[in-house]
Amino acid sequence: MNYPNEWTQKEFLENKKQLQKEGVDVVLVDTILSPIEKADTITYNPYEMKNYADGTVFVFYCDTGKATLNRLKEYREKFPQHHCVSLKGGRGYWRKNMMLLDENDK
């Protein structure tokens, strides 16, 4: 998979579902000490994050998505064995009740 600089919430949910089927972890990383309600997040901690398996996808978020997008190069240098993506729109555009439905659910 080719990883862009940003994922929207919908892309995050779709890619997480697909990648987990392939055995790849996708982790939402809180860089502002403000967890997103109804989302499984971890707090940014480079020491603990280096323990994740190679190939893990870290999706960083802040309030607007601008700071994490600007720091993406830094994150990629810090975690060369992992994939780093910024959450487009950050916490401000997160819709806590958004979910994906399978074709079978319709």
mmCIF file of N, CA and C in Angstrom:
data_model
loop_
_atom_site.group_PDB
_atom_site.id
_atom_site.type_symbol
_atom_site.label_atom_id
_atom_site.label_comp_id
_atom_site.label_asym_id
_atom_site.label_seq_id
_atom_site.Cartn_x
_atom_site.Cartn_y
_atom_site.Cartn_z
ATOM 1 N N MET A 1 0.843 -1.179 0.000
ATOM 2 C CA MET A 1 0.000 0.000 0.000
ATOM 3 C C MET A 1 0.891 1.246 0.000
ATOM 4 N N ASN A 2 0.496 2.212 -0.766
ATOM 5 C CA ASN A 2 1.193 3.490 -0.818
ATOM 6 C C ASN A 2 0.526 4.421 0.199
ATOM 7 N N TYR A 3 1.305 4.934 1.133
ATOM 8 C CA TYR A 3 0.739 5.745 2.207
ATOM 9 C C TYR A 3 0.881 7.228 1.891
ATOM 10 N N PRO A 4 -0.250 7.938 1.791
ATOM 11 C CA PRO A 4 -0.208 9.384 1.537
ATOM 12 C C PRO A 4 0.162 10.117 2.822
ATOM 13 N N ASN A 5 0.252 11.435 2.756
ATOM 14 C CA ASN A 5 0.555 12.232 3.944
ATOM 15 C C ASN A 5 -0.638 12.326 4.887
ATOM 16 N N GLU A 6 -1.854 12.303 4.337
ATOM 17 C CA GLU A 6 -3.055 12.475 5.157
ATOM 18 C C GLU A 6 -4.117 11.441 4.821
ATOM 19 N N TRP A 7 -4.886 11.092 5.849
ATOM 20 C CA TRP A 7 -6.091 10.290 5.685
ATOM 21 C C TRP A 7 -7.244 11.051 6.315
ATOM 22 N N THR A 8 -8.398 11.038 5.665
ATOM 23 C CA THR A 8 -9.615 11.543 6.302
ATOM 24 C C THR A 8 -10.070 10.489 7.304
ATOM 25 N N GLN A 9 -11.064 10.818 8.105
ATOM 26 C CA GLN A 9 -11.584 9.839 9.050
ATOM 27 C C GLN A 9 -12.116 8.610 8.310
ATOM 28 N N LYS A 10 -12.816 8.835 7.211
ATOM 29 C CA LYS A 10 -13.360 7.716 6.441
ATOM 30 C C LYS A 10 -12.229 6.834 5.904
ATOM 31 N N GLU A 11 -11.184 7.458 5.354
ATOM 32 C CA GLU A 11 -10.041 6.687 4.851
ATOM 33 C C GLU A 11 -9.366 5.928 5.982
ATOM 34 N N PHE A 12 -9.254 6.575 7.143
ATOM 35 C CA PHE A 12 -8.670 5.912 8.313
ATOM 36 C C PHE A 12 -9.458 4.653 8.655
ATOM 37 N N LEU A 13 -10.770 4.774 8.751
ATOM 38 C CA LEU A 13 -11.606 3.628 9.115
ATOM 39 C C LEU A 13 -11.544 2.518 8.066
ATOM 40 N N GLU A 14 -11.601 2.901 6.786
ATOM 41 C CA GLU A 14 -11.536 1.907 5.705
ATOM 42 C C GLU A 14 -10.177 1.210 5.677
ATOM 43 N N ASN A 15 -9.110 2.002 5.743
ATOM 44 C CA ASN A 15 -7.767 1.424 5.675
ATOM 45 C C ASN A 15 -7.453 0.584 6.903
ATOM 46 N N LYS A 16 -7.918 1.026 8.066
ATOM 47 C CA LYS A 16 -7.690 0.251 9.286
ATOM 48 C C LYS A 16 -8.334 -1.122 9.157
ATOM 49 N N LYS A 17 -9.558 -1.151 8.678
ATOM 50 C CA LYS A 17 -10.272 -2.415 8.522
ATOM 51 C C LYS A 17 -9.542 -3.341 7.539
ATOM 52 N N GLN A 18 -9.137 -2.778 6.406
ATOM 53 C CA GLN A 18 -8.449 -3.575 5.389
ATOM 54 C C GLN A 18 -7.088 -4.059 5.871
ATOM 55 N N LEU A 19 -6.314 -3.166 6.463
ATOM 56 C CA LEU A 19 -4.970 -3.529 6.904
ATOM 57 C C LEU A 19 -4.993 -4.529 8.053
ATOM 58 N N GLN A 20 -5.977 -4.440 8.929
ATOM 59 C CA GLN A 20 -6.069 -5.410 10.009
ATOM 60 C C GLN A 20 -6.345 -6.808 9.484
ATOM 61 N N LYS A 21 -7.083 -6.905 8.375
ATOM 62 C CA LYS A 21 -7.295 -8.203 7.736
ATOM 63 C C LYS A 21 -5.975 -8.782 7.240
ATOM 64 N N GLU A 22 -5.030 -7.882 6.888
ATOM 65 C CA GLU A 22 -3.713 -8.294 6.398
ATOM 66 C C GLU A 22 -2.699 -8.446 7.530
ATOM 67 N N GLY A 23 -3.137 -8.233 8.767
ATOM 68 C CA GLY A 23 -2.253 -8.397 9.915
ATOM 69 C C GLY A 23 -1.420 -7.176 10.259
ATOM 70 N N VAL A 24 -1.807 -6.012 9.741
ATOM 71 C CA VAL A 24 -1.070 -4.776 10.000
ATOM 72 C C VAL A 24 -1.853 -3.927 10.997
ATOM 73 N N ASP A 25 -1.180 -3.500 12.065
ATOM 74 C CA ASP A 25 -1.831 -2.636 13.048
ATOM 75 C C ASP A 25 -1.904 -1.207 12.542
ATOM 76 N N VAL A 26 -3.031 -0.549 12.799
ATOM 77 C CA VAL A 26 -3.208 0.870 12.487
ATOM 78 C C VAL A 26 -3.581 1.531 13.811
ATOM 79 N N VAL A 27 -2.737 2.484 14.250
ATOM 80 C CA VAL A 27 -2.881 3.070 15.576
ATOM 81 C C VAL A 27 -3.107 4.576 15.464
ATOM 82 N N LEU A 28 -4.149 5.063 16.129
ATOM 83 C CA LEU A 28 -4.457 6.487 16.179
ATOM 84 C C LEU A 28 -3.667 7.099 17.337
ATOM 85 N N VAL A 29 -2.817 8.088 17.029
ATOM 86 C CA VAL A 29 -1.877 8.636 18.012
ATOM 87 C C VAL A 29 -2.267 10.060 18.394
ATOM 88 N N ASP A 30 -2.535 10.249 19.677
ATOM 89 C CA ASP A 30 -2.917 11.542 20.247
ATOM 90 C C ASP A 30 -1.651 12.345 20.560
ATOM 91 N N THR A 31 -1.470 13.484 19.887
ATOM 92 C CA THR A 31 -0.289 14.324 20.133
ATOM 93 C C THR A 31 -0.608 15.532 21.001
ATOM 94 N N ILE A 32 -1.865 15.669 21.439
ATOM 95 C CA ILE A 32 -2.284 16.872 22.170
ATOM 96 C C ILE A 32 -2.875 16.554 23.549
ATOM 97 N N LEU A 33 -2.734 15.323 23.985
ATOM 98 C CA LEU A 33 -3.262 14.889 25.288
ATOM 99 C C LEU A 33 -4.763 15.149 25.411
ATOM 100 N N SER A 34 -5.476 14.864 24.323
ATOM 101 C CA SER A 34 -6.919 15.030 24.291
ATOM 102 C C SER A 34 -7.518 13.881 23.475
ATOM 103 N N PRO A 35 -7.793 12.755 24.141
ATOM 104 C CA PRO A 35 -8.305 11.587 23.420
ATOM 105 C C PRO A 35 -9.624 11.879 22.714
ATOM 106 N N ILE A 36 -9.825 11.213 21.612
ATOM 107 C CA ILE A 36 -11.065 11.346 20.861
ATOM 108 C C ILE A 36 -12.090 10.387 21.448
ATOM 109 N N GLU A 37 -13.268 10.912 21.748
ATOM 110 C CA GLU A 37 -14.337 10.103 22.308
ATOM 111 C C GLU A 37 -14.734 9.003 21.324
ATOM 112 N N LYS A 38 -14.914 7.803 21.850
ATOM 113 C CA LYS A 38 -15.318 6.623 21.071
ATOM 114 C C LYS A 38 -14.276 6.177 20.059
ATOM 115 N N ALA A 39 -13.016 6.562 20.253
ATOM 116 C CA ALA A 39 -11.946 6.115 19.366
ATOM 117 C C ALA A 39 -10.836 5.512 20.218
ATOM 118 N N ASP A 40 -10.259 4.442 19.739
ATOM 119 C CA ASP A 40 -9.164 3.787 20.438
ATOM 120 C C ASP A 40 -7.872 4.518 20.071
ATOM 121 N N THR A 41 -7.307 5.268 21.024
ATOM 122 C CA THR A 41 -6.112 6.058 20.761
ATOM 123 C C THR A 41 -5.010 5.702 21.748
ATOM 124 N N ILE A 42 -3.781 6.060 21.386
ATOM 125 C CA ILE A 42 -2.661 6.011 22.325
ATOM 126 C C ILE A 42 -2.094 7.420 22.404
ATOM 127 N N THR A 43 -1.443 7.725 23.503
ATOM 128 C CA THR A 43 -0.775 9.013 23.657
ATOM 129 C C THR A 43 0.607 8.920 23.034
ATOM 130 N N TYR A 44 1.020 9.977 22.357
ATOM 131 C CA TYR A 44 2.322 10.006 21.699
ATOM 132 C C TYR A 44 3.421 9.752 22.721
ATOM 133 N N ASN A 45 4.132 8.654 22.561
ATOM 134 C CA ASN A 45 5.241 8.276 23.424
ATOM 135 C C ASN A 45 6.226 7.479 22.567
ATOM 136 N N PRO A 46 7.264 8.153 22.044
ATOM 137 C CA PRO A 46 8.192 7.490 21.120
ATOM 138 C C PRO A 46 8.811 6.205 21.657
ATOM 139 N N TYR A 47 9.090 6.158 22.954
ATOM 140 C CA TYR A 47 9.716 4.961 23.515
ATOM 141 C C TYR A 47 8.802 3.755 23.433
ATOM 142 N N GLU A 48 7.539 3.930 23.754
ATOM 143 C CA GLU A 48 6.589 2.824 23.670
ATOM 144 C C GLU A 48 6.217 2.512 22.226
ATOM 145 N N MET A 49 6.130 3.541 21.393
ATOM 146 C CA MET A 49 5.712 3.341 20.009
ATOM 147 C C MET A 49 6.738 2.540 19.214
ATOM 148 N N LYS A 50 8.007 2.627 19.590
ATOM 149 C CA LYS A 50 9.043 1.853 18.891
ATOM 150 C C LYS A 50 8.889 0.358 19.129
ATOM 151 N N ASN A 51 8.106 -0.022 20.123
ATOM 152 C CA ASN A 51 7.871 -1.433 20.421
ATOM 153 C C ASN A 51 6.819 -2.066 19.515
ATOM 154 N N TYR A 52 6.093 -1.256 18.757
ATOM 155 C CA TYR A 52 5.108 -1.800 17.828
ATOM 156 C C TYR A 52 5.827 -2.521 16.688
ATOM 157 N N ALA A 53 5.184 -3.507 16.129
ATOM 158 C CA ALA A 53 5.769 -4.301 15.045
ATOM 159 C C ALA A 53 6.122 -3.426 13.847
ATOM 160 N N ASP A 54 7.193 -3.800 13.149
ATOM 161 C CA ASP A 54 7.567 -3.098 11.921
ATOM 162 C C ASP A 54 6.376 -3.116 10.967
ATOM 163 N N GLY A 55 6.160 -2.002 10.286
ATOM 164 C CA GLY A 55 5.059 -1.909 9.337
ATOM 165 C C GLY A 55 3.781 -1.363 9.937
ATOM 166 N N THR A 56 3.759 -1.173 11.264
ATOM 167 C CA THR A 56 2.583 -0.575 11.903
ATOM 168 C C THR A 56 2.353 0.814 11.320
ATOM 169 N N VAL A 57 1.081 1.178 11.160
ATOM 170 C CA VAL A 57 0.731 2.502 10.639
ATOM 171 C C VAL A 57 0.313 3.379 11.811
ATOM 172 N N PHE A 58 1.031 4.480 12.009
ATOM 173 C CA PHE A 58 0.685 5.455 13.032
ATOM 174 C C PHE A 58 -0.048 6.607 12.358
ATOM 175 N N VAL A 59 -1.247 6.910 12.840
ATOM 176 C CA VAL A 59 -2.029 8.026 12.317
ATOM 177 C C VAL A 59 -2.067 9.085 13.419
ATOM 178 N N PHE A 60 -1.311 10.157 13.215
ATOM 179 C CA PHE A 60 -1.163 11.211 14.211
ATOM 180 C C PHE A 60 -2.270 12.242 14.065
ATOM 181 N N TYR A 61 -2.755 12.739 15.211
ATOM 182 C CA TYR A 61 -3.739 13.817 15.138
ATOM 183 C C TYR A 61 -3.444 14.892 16.173
ATOM 184 N N CYS A 62 -3.872 16.109 15.831
ATOM 185 C CA CYS A 62 -3.853 17.258 16.734
ATOM 186 C C CYS A 62 -5.240 17.881 16.632
ATOM 187 N N ASP A 63 -5.382 19.136 16.982
ATOM 188 C CA ASP A 63 -6.716 19.758 16.927
ATOM 189 C C ASP A 63 -7.210 19.973 15.500
ATOM 190 N N THR A 64 -6.331 20.399 14.594
ATOM 191 C CA THR A 64 -6.753 20.738 13.233
ATOM 192 C C THR A 64 -6.114 19.876 12.150
ATOM 193 N N GLY A 65 -5.108 19.123 12.489
ATOM 194 C CA GLY A 65 -4.395 18.316 11.502
ATOM 195 C C GLY A 65 -3.200 19.037 10.891
ATOM 196 N N LYS A 66 -3.095 20.339 11.112
ATOM 197 C CA LYS A 66 -2.000 21.110 10.500
ATOM 198 C C LYS A 66 -0.654 20.835 11.161
ATOM 199 N N ALA A 67 -0.630 20.794 12.484
ATOM 200 C CA ALA A 67 0.635 20.576 13.192
ATOM 201 C C ALA A 67 1.202 19.187 12.907
ATOM 202 N N THR A 68 0.344 18.173 12.908
ATOM 203 C CA THR A 68 0.852 16.824 12.647
ATOM 204 C C THR A 68 1.285 16.681 11.191
ATOM 205 N N LEU A 69 0.617 17.350 10.284
ATOM 206 C CA LEU A 69 1.042 17.318 8.886
ATOM 207 C C LEU A 69 2.403 18.001 8.736
ATOM 208 N N ASN A 70 2.594 19.118 9.427
ATOM 209 C CA ASN A 70 3.876 19.822 9.379
ATOM 210 C C ASN A 70 5.005 19.007 10.003
ATOM 211 N N ARG A 71 4.690 18.185 10.998
ATOM 212 C CA ARG A 71 5.717 17.377 11.678
ATOM 213 C C ARG A 71 5.849 15.968 11.101
ATOM 214 N N LEU A 72 5.167 15.681 10.025
ATOM 215 C CA LEU A 72 5.171 14.331 9.463
ATOM 216 C C LEU A 72 6.581 13.860 9.105
ATOM 217 N N LYS A 73 7.393 14.737 8.552
ATOM 218 C CA LYS A 73 8.776 14.367 8.207
ATOM 219 C C LYS A 73 9.543 13.948 9.462
ATOM 220 N N GLU A 74 9.343 14.697 10.537
ATOM 221 C CA GLU A 74 9.991 14.372 11.819
ATOM 222 C C GLU A 74 9.538 13.002 12.323
ATOM 223 N N TYR A 75 8.228 12.738 12.249
ATOM 224 C CA TYR A 75 7.715 11.444 12.695
ATOM 225 C C TYR A 75 8.282 10.305 11.844
ATOM 226 N N ARG A 76 8.359 10.518 10.555
ATOM 227 C CA ARG A 76 8.871 9.467 9.662
ATOM 228 C C ARG A 76 10.345 9.189 9.918
ATOM 229 N N GLU A 77 11.106 10.219 10.276
ATOM 230 C CA GLU A 77 12.521 10.018 10.621
ATOM 231 C C GLU A 77 12.647 9.287 11.957
ATOM 232 N N LYS A 78 11.762 9.586 12.883
ATOM 233 C CA LYS A 78 11.802 8.972 14.217
ATOM 234 C C LYS A 78 11.339 7.519 14.187
ATOM 235 N N PHE A 79 10.438 7.197 13.261
ATOM 236 C CA PHE A 79 9.886 5.837 13.163
ATOM 237 C C PHE A 79 10.085 5.281 11.748
ATOM 238 N N PRO A 80 11.339 5.034 11.349
ATOM 239 C CA PRO A 80 11.587 4.597 9.965
ATOM 240 C C PRO A 80 11.034 3.210 9.630
ATOM 241 N N GLN A 81 10.781 2.383 10.630
ATOM 242 C CA GLN A 81 10.260 1.036 10.388
ATOM 243 C C GLN A 81 8.730 1.002 10.355
ATOM 244 N N HIS A 82 8.111 2.161 10.534
ATOM 245 C CA HIS A 82 6.662 2.261 10.584
ATOM 246 C C HIS A 82 6.184 3.256 9.521
ATOM 247 N N HIS A 83 4.898 3.256 9.278
ATOM 248 C CA HIS A 83 4.308 4.210 8.334
ATOM 249 C C HIS A 83 3.608 5.300 9.143
ATOM 250 N N CYS A 84 3.831 6.553 8.771
ATOM 251 C CA CYS A 84 3.259 7.681 9.505
ATOM 252 C C CYS A 84 2.356 8.504 8.593
ATOM 253 N N VAL A 85 1.157 8.783 9.089
ATOM 254 C CA VAL A 85 0.141 9.517 8.346
ATOM 255 C C VAL A 85 -0.480 10.528 9.305
ATOM 256 N N SER A 86 -0.911 11.670 8.783
ATOM 257 C CA SER A 86 -1.610 12.676 9.580
ATOM 258 C C SER A 86 -3.111 12.537 9.346
ATOM 259 N N LEU A 87 -3.891 12.743 10.398
ATOM 260 C CA LEU A 87 -5.344 12.697 10.274
ATOM 261 C C LEU A 87 -5.830 14.049 9.761
ATOM 262 N N LYS A 88 -6.389 14.063 8.571
ATOM 263 C CA LYS A 88 -6.845 15.309 7.951
ATOM 264 C C LYS A 88 -7.971 15.939 8.786
ATOM 265 N N GLY A 89 -7.801 17.210 9.115
ATOM 266 C CA GLY A 89 -8.795 17.908 9.914
ATOM 267 C C GLY A 89 -8.636 17.697 11.405
ATOM 268 N N GLY A 90 -7.803 16.735 11.788
ATOM 269 C CA GLY A 90 -7.537 16.476 13.187
ATOM 270 C C GLY A 90 -8.766 16.128 14.005
ATOM 271 N N ARG A 91 -8.647 16.399 15.270
ATOM 272 C CA ARG A 91 -9.717 16.104 16.224
ATOM 273 C C ARG A 91 -10.986 16.899 15.913
ATOM 274 N N GLY A 92 -10.817 18.095 15.368
ATOM 275 C CA GLY A 92 -11.954 18.967 15.092
ATOM 276 C C GLY A 92 -12.928 18.423 14.065
ATOM 277 N N TYR A 93 -12.453 17.596 13.132
ATOM 278 C CA TYR A 93 -13.335 17.043 12.101
ATOM 279 C C TYR A 93 -13.754 15.604 12.378
ATOM 280 N N TRP A 94 -13.323 15.062 13.517
ATOM 281 C CA TRP A 94 -13.675 13.682 13.851
ATOM 282 C C TRP A 94 -15.154 13.587 14.204
ATOM 283 N N ARG A 95 -15.845 12.672 13.585
ATOM 284 C CA ARG A 95 -17.261 12.431 13.867
ATOM 285 C C ARG A 95 -17.352 11.169 14.708
ATOM 286 N N LYS A 96 -17.675 11.337 15.993
ATOM 287 C CA LYS A 96 -17.600 10.218 16.928
ATOM 288 C C LYS A 96 -18.563 9.086 16.602
ATOM 289 N N ASN A 97 -19.628 9.363 15.864
ATOM 290 C CA ASN A 97 -20.588 8.308 15.541
ATOM 291 C C ASN A 97 -20.430 7.751 14.133
ATOM 292 N N MET A 98 -19.406 8.192 13.411
ATOM 293 C CA MET A 98 -19.179 7.661 12.059
ATOM 294 C C MET A 98 -18.677 6.232 12.154
ATOM 295 N N MET A 99 -19.241 5.371 11.324
ATOM 296 C CA MET A 99 -18.795 3.991 11.278
ATOM 297 C C MET A 99 -18.969 3.459 9.868
ATOM 298 N N LEU A 100 -18.276 2.388 9.595
ATOM 299 C CA LEU A 100 -18.393 1.736 8.295
ATOM 300 C C LEU A 100 -19.391 0.602 8.395
ATOM 301 N N LEU A 101 -20.180 0.438 7.374
ATOM 302 C CA LEU A 101 -21.106 -0.682 7.324
ATOM 303 C C LEU A 101 -20.642 -1.641 6.247
ATOM 304 N N ASP A 102 -20.678 -2.920 6.564
ATOM 305 C CA ASP A 102 -20.366 -3.936 5.573
ATOM 306 C C ASP A 102 -21.508 -4.030 4.588
ATOM 307 N N GLU A 103 -21.226 -4.518 3.417
ATOM 308 C CA GLU A 103 -22.269 -4.724 2.413
ATOM 309 C C GLU A 103 -23.370 -5.644 2.973
ATOM 310 N N ASN A 104 -22.977 -6.563 3.832
ATOM 311 C CA ASN A 104 -23.942 -7.504 4.424
ATOM 312 C C ASN A 104 -24.851 -6.836 5.442
ATOM 313 N N ASP A 105 -24.439 -5.678 5.969
ATOM 314 C CA ASP A 105 -25.209 -4.981 6.994
ATOM 315 C C ASP A 105 -26.366 -4.183 6.396
ATOM 316 N N LYS A 106 -26.361 -3.964 5.094
ATOM 317 C CA LYS A 106 -27.378 -3.101 4.472
ATOM 318 C C LYS A 106 -28.698 -3.804 4.307
#
